[in-house]
Amino acid sequence: MVADSKRRKPSSVGQFLRAFDEVLSKLFPLTLILLGLFLLLRQTREYATVFLLLALVGAIIWAVADS
């Protein structure tokens, strides 16, 4: 068994992929909620981009707060 001090440090690519995975897992439920709002508003073309950007920002904040 390898001692803890001799283990390799996680690569930056691995850290990025882990963060990306967390953001995607947080983005899915937020996107479903926002898609429900799209159906209620009936003005999806005007607000779709804004809502998706808000979902992305919310997912990033949620992922950072959890880590």
CSV table of N, CA and C in Angstrom, one decimal:
chain,number,residue,atom,x,y,z
A,1,MET,N,0.8,-1.2,0.0
A,1,MET,CA,0.0,0.0,0.0
A,1,MET,C,0.9,1.2,0.0
A,2,VAL,N,0.5,2.2,-0.7
A,2,VAL,CA,1.3,3.5,-0.9
A,2,VAL,C,1.0,4.4,0.3
A,3,ALA,N,2.0,4.9,0.9
A,3,ALA,CA,1.8,5.9,2.0
A,3,ALA,C,1.1,7.2,1.5
A,4,ASP,N,0.4,7.8,2.4
A,4,ASP,CA,-0.3,9.1,2.0
A,4,ASP,C,0.7,10.1,1.5
A,5,SER,N,1.9,10.2,2.0
A,5,SER,CA,2.8,11.2,1.6
A,5,SER,C,3.4,11.0,0.2
A,6,LYS,N,3.3,9.7,-0.2
A,6,LYS,CA,3.9,9.4,-1.6
A,6,LYS,C,2.8,9.4,-2.7
A,7,ARG,N,1.6,9.6,-2.3
A,7,ARG,CA,0.5,9.6,-3.3
A,7,ARG,C,0.7,10.8,-4.2
A,8,ARG,N,0.3,10.7,-5.5
A,8,ARG,CA,0.4,11.8,-6.4
A,8,ARG,C,-0.7,12.8,-6.0
A,9,LYS,N,-0.4,14.1,-6.2
A,9,LYS,CA,-1.4,15.1,-6.0
A,9,LYS,C,-2.3,15.0,-7.2
A,10,PRO,N,-3.6,15.4,-7.0
A,10,PRO,CA,-4.5,15.4,-8.1
A,10,PRO,C,-4.1,16.4,-9.2
A,11,SER,N,-4.2,16.0,-10.4
A,11,SER,CA,-3.8,16.9,-11.5
A,11,SER,C,-4.9,18.0,-11.6
A,12,SER,N,-4.5,19.1,-12.3
A,12,SER,CA,-5.4,20.2,-12.5
A,12,SER,C,-6.5,19.8,-13.4
A,13,VAL,N,-6.3,18.9,-14.4
A,13,VAL,CA,-7.3,18.4,-15.2
A,13,VAL,C,-8.3,17.6,-14.4
A,14,GLY,N,-7.9,16.7,-13.5
A,14,GLY,CA,-8.8,16.0,-12.7
A,14,GLY,C,-9.6,16.9,-11.8
A,15,GLN,N,-9.0,17.9,-11.3
A,15,GLN,CA,-9.8,18.9,-10.4
A,15,GLN,C,-10.8,19.6,-11.3
A,16,PHE,N,-10.4,20.0,-12.5
A,16,PHE,CA,-11.4,20.7,-13.4
A,16,PHE,C,-12.6,19.8,-13.7
A,17,LEU,N,-12.3,18.5,-14.1
A,17,LEU,CA,-13.3,17.6,-14.4
A,17,LEU,C,-14.3,17.3,-13.2
A,18,ARG,N,-13.7,17.2,-12.0
A,18,ARG,CA,-14.5,17.0,-10.9
A,18,ARG,C,-15.4,18.2,-10.6
A,19,ALA,N,-14.9,19.4,-10.8
A,19,ALA,CA,-15.7,20.7,-10.6
A,19,ALA,C,-16.8,20.7,-11.7
A,20,PHE,N,-16.4,20.4,-13.0
A,20,PHE,CA,-17.3,20.4,-14.1
A,20,PHE,C,-18.5,19.4,-13.8
A,21,ASP,N,-18.2,18.2,-13.3
A,21,ASP,CA,-19.2,17.2,-13.0
A,21,ASP,C,-20.1,17.8,-11.9
A,22,GLU,N,-19.6,18.4,-10.9
A,22,GLU,CA,-20.4,19.0,-9.8
A,22,GLU,C,-21.4,20.1,-10.4
A,23,VAL,N,-20.8,20.9,-11.2
A,23,VAL,CA,-21.6,22.0,-11.8
A,23,VAL,C,-22.8,21.4,-12.6
A,24,LEU,N,-22.5,20.3,-13.4
A,24,LEU,CA,-23.5,19.7,-14.2
A,24,LEU,C,-24.6,19.1,-13.4
A,25,SER,N,-24.2,18.4,-12.3
A,25,SER,CA,-25.1,17.8,-11.4
A,25,SER,C,-26.0,18.8,-10.7
A,26,LYS,N,-25.5,20.0,-10.5
A,26,LYS,CA,-26.3,21.1,-9.9
A,26,LYS,C,-27.2,21.8,-10.9
A,27,LEU,N,-26.7,21.8,-12.2
A,27,LEU,CA,-27.4,22.5,-13.2
A,27,LEU,C,-28.7,21.8,-13.6
A,28,PHE,N,-28.7,20.5,-13.6
A,28,PHE,CA,-29.9,19.8,-14.1
A,28,PHE,C,-31.2,20.1,-13.3
A,29,PRO,N,-31.2,20.1,-12.0
A,29,PRO,CA,-32.5,20.4,-11.3
A,29,PRO,C,-32.9,21.9,-11.5
A,30,LEU,N,-31.9,22.8,-11.6
A,30,LEU,CA,-32.2,24.2,-11.8
A,30,LEU,C,-32.8,24.4,-13.2
A,31,THR,N,-32.2,23.7,-14.2
A,31,THR,CA,-32.7,23.8,-15.5
A,31,THR,C,-34.2,23.3,-15.6
A,32,LEU,N,-34.5,22.2,-14.9
A,32,LEU,CA,-35.8,21.7,-14.9
A,32,LEU,C,-36.8,22.7,-14.4
A,33,ILE,N,-36.4,23.4,-13.3
A,33,ILE,CA,-37.3,24.4,-12.7
A,33,ILE,C,-37.5,25.6,-13.6
A,34,LEU,N,-36.4,26.0,-14.3
A,34,LEU,CA,-36.5,27.1,-15.2
A,34,LEU,C,-37.3,26.7,-16.5
A,35,LEU,N,-37.2,25.5,-16.9
A,35,LEU,CA,-38.1,25.1,-18.0
A,35,LEU,C,-39.5,25.1,-17.7
A,36,GLY,N,-39.9,24.8,-16.4
A,36,GLY,CA,-41.2,24.9,-15.9
A,36,GLY,C,-41.7,26.4,-16.0
A,37,LEU,N,-40.8,27.3,-15.6
A,37,LEU,CA,-41.1,28.7,-15.7
A,37,LEU,C,-41.3,29.2,-17.1
A,38,PHE,N,-40.5,28.6,-18.0
A,38,PHE,CA,-40.7,29.0,-19.4
A,38,PHE,C,-42.1,28.7,-19.9
A,39,LEU,N,-42.7,27.5,-19.5
A,39,LEU,CA,-44.0,27.2,-19.9
A,39,LEU,C,-45.1,28.1,-19.3
A,40,LEU,N,-44.8,28.6,-18.1
A,40,LEU,CA,-45.7,29.5,-17.4
A,40,LEU,C,-45.7,30.9,-18.0
A,41,LEU,N,-44.5,31.4,-18.5
A,41,LEU,CA,-44.4,32.7,-19.0
A,41,LEU,C,-44.9,33.0,-20.4
A,42,ARG,N,-44.7,31.9,-21.2
A,42,ARG,CA,-45.1,32.0,-22.6
A,42,ARG,C,-44.3,33.1,-23.4
A,43,GLN,N,-43.3,33.6,-22.8
A,43,GLN,CA,-42.4,34.5,-23.5
A,43,GLN,C,-41.0,33.9,-23.5
A,44,THR,N,-40.9,32.6,-23.9
A,44,THR,CA,-39.6,31.9,-23.8
A,44,THR,C,-38.5,32.5,-24.7
A,45,ARG,N,-38.8,33.0,-25.8
A,45,ARG,CA,-37.8,33.4,-26.7
A,45,ARG,C,-37.0,34.6,-26.1
A,46,GLU,N,-37.7,35.5,-25.4
A,46,GLU,CA,-37.1,36.7,-24.9
A,46,GLU,C,-36.3,36.4,-23.6
A,47,TYR,N,-36.8,35.4,-22.8
A,47,TYR,CA,-36.2,35.2,-21.5
A,47,TYR,C,-35.4,33.9,-21.4
A,48,ALA,N,-35.3,33.1,-22.4
A,48,ALA,CA,-34.7,31.8,-22.4
A,48,ALA,C,-33.2,32.0,-22.1
A,49,THR,N,-32.5,32.9,-22.7
A,49,THR,CA,-31.1,33.1,-22.5
A,49,THR,C,-30.8,33.5,-21.1
A,50,VAL,N,-31.6,34.5,-20.7
A,50,VAL,CA,-31.3,35.0,-19.3
A,50,VAL,C,-31.5,34.0,-18.3
A,51,PHE,N,-32.6,33.2,-18.4
A,51,PHE,CA,-32.8,32.1,-17.4
A,51,PHE,C,-31.8,31.0,-17.4
A,52,LEU,N,-31.3,30.7,-18.6
A,52,LEU,CA,-30.3,29.6,-18.7
A,52,LEU,C,-29.0,30.1,-18.1
A,53,LEU,N,-28.7,31.4,-18.3
A,53,LEU,CA,-27.5,32.0,-17.7
A,53,LEU,C,-27.6,32.0,-16.2
A,54,LEU,N,-28.8,32.4,-15.7
A,54,LEU,CA,-29.0,32.4,-14.2
A,54,LEU,C,-28.9,31.0,-13.7
A,55,ALA,N,-29.4,30.0,-14.4
A,55,ALA,CA,-29.2,28.6,-14.0
A,55,ALA,C,-27.8,28.2,-13.9
A,56,LEU,N,-27.0,28.6,-14.9
A,56,LEU,CA,-25.6,28.3,-14.9
A,56,LEU,C,-24.9,29.0,-13.7
A,57,VAL,N,-25.1,30.2,-13.5
A,57,VAL,CA,-24.5,30.9,-12.4
A,57,VAL,C,-24.9,30.3,-11.0
A,58,GLY,N,-26.2,30.0,-10.9
A,58,GLY,CA,-26.7,29.3,-9.7
A,58,GLY,C,-26.0,28.0,-9.5
A,59,ALA,N,-25.8,27.2,-10.5
A,59,ALA,CA,-25.2,25.9,-10.4
A,59,ALA,C,-23.7,26.1,-10.0
A,60,ILE,N,-23.0,27.1,-10.5
A,60,ILE,CA,-21.6,27.3,-10.1
A,60,ILE,C,-21.6,27.7,-8.7
A,61,ILE,N,-22.4,28.6,-8.2
A,61,ILE,CA,-22.4,29.0,-6.8
A,61,ILE,C,-22.7,27.8,-5.9
A,62,TRP,N,-23.7,27.0,-6.3
A,62,TRP,CA,-24.1,25.9,-5.5
A,62,TRP,C,-23.0,24.8,-5.4
A,63,ALA,N,-22.3,24.6,-6.5
A,63,ALA,CA,-21.2,23.6,-6.5
A,63,ALA,C,-20.0,24.1,-5.7
A,64,VAL,N,-19.7,25.4,-5.8
A,64,VAL,CA,-18.6,26.0,-5.0
A,64,VAL,C,-19.0,26.0,-3.5
A,65,ALA,N,-20.2,26.3,-3.2
A,65,ALA,CA,-20.6,26.2,-1.8
A,65,ALA,C,-20.6,24.8,-1.2
A,66,ASP,N,-20.9,23.8,-2.0
A,66,ASP,CA,-20.8,22.4,-1.5
A,66,ASP,C,-19.4,21.9,-1.3
A,67,SER,N,-18.5,22.4,-2.1
A,67,SER,CA,-17.1,21.9,-2.0
A,67,SER,C,-16.3,22.5,-0.9
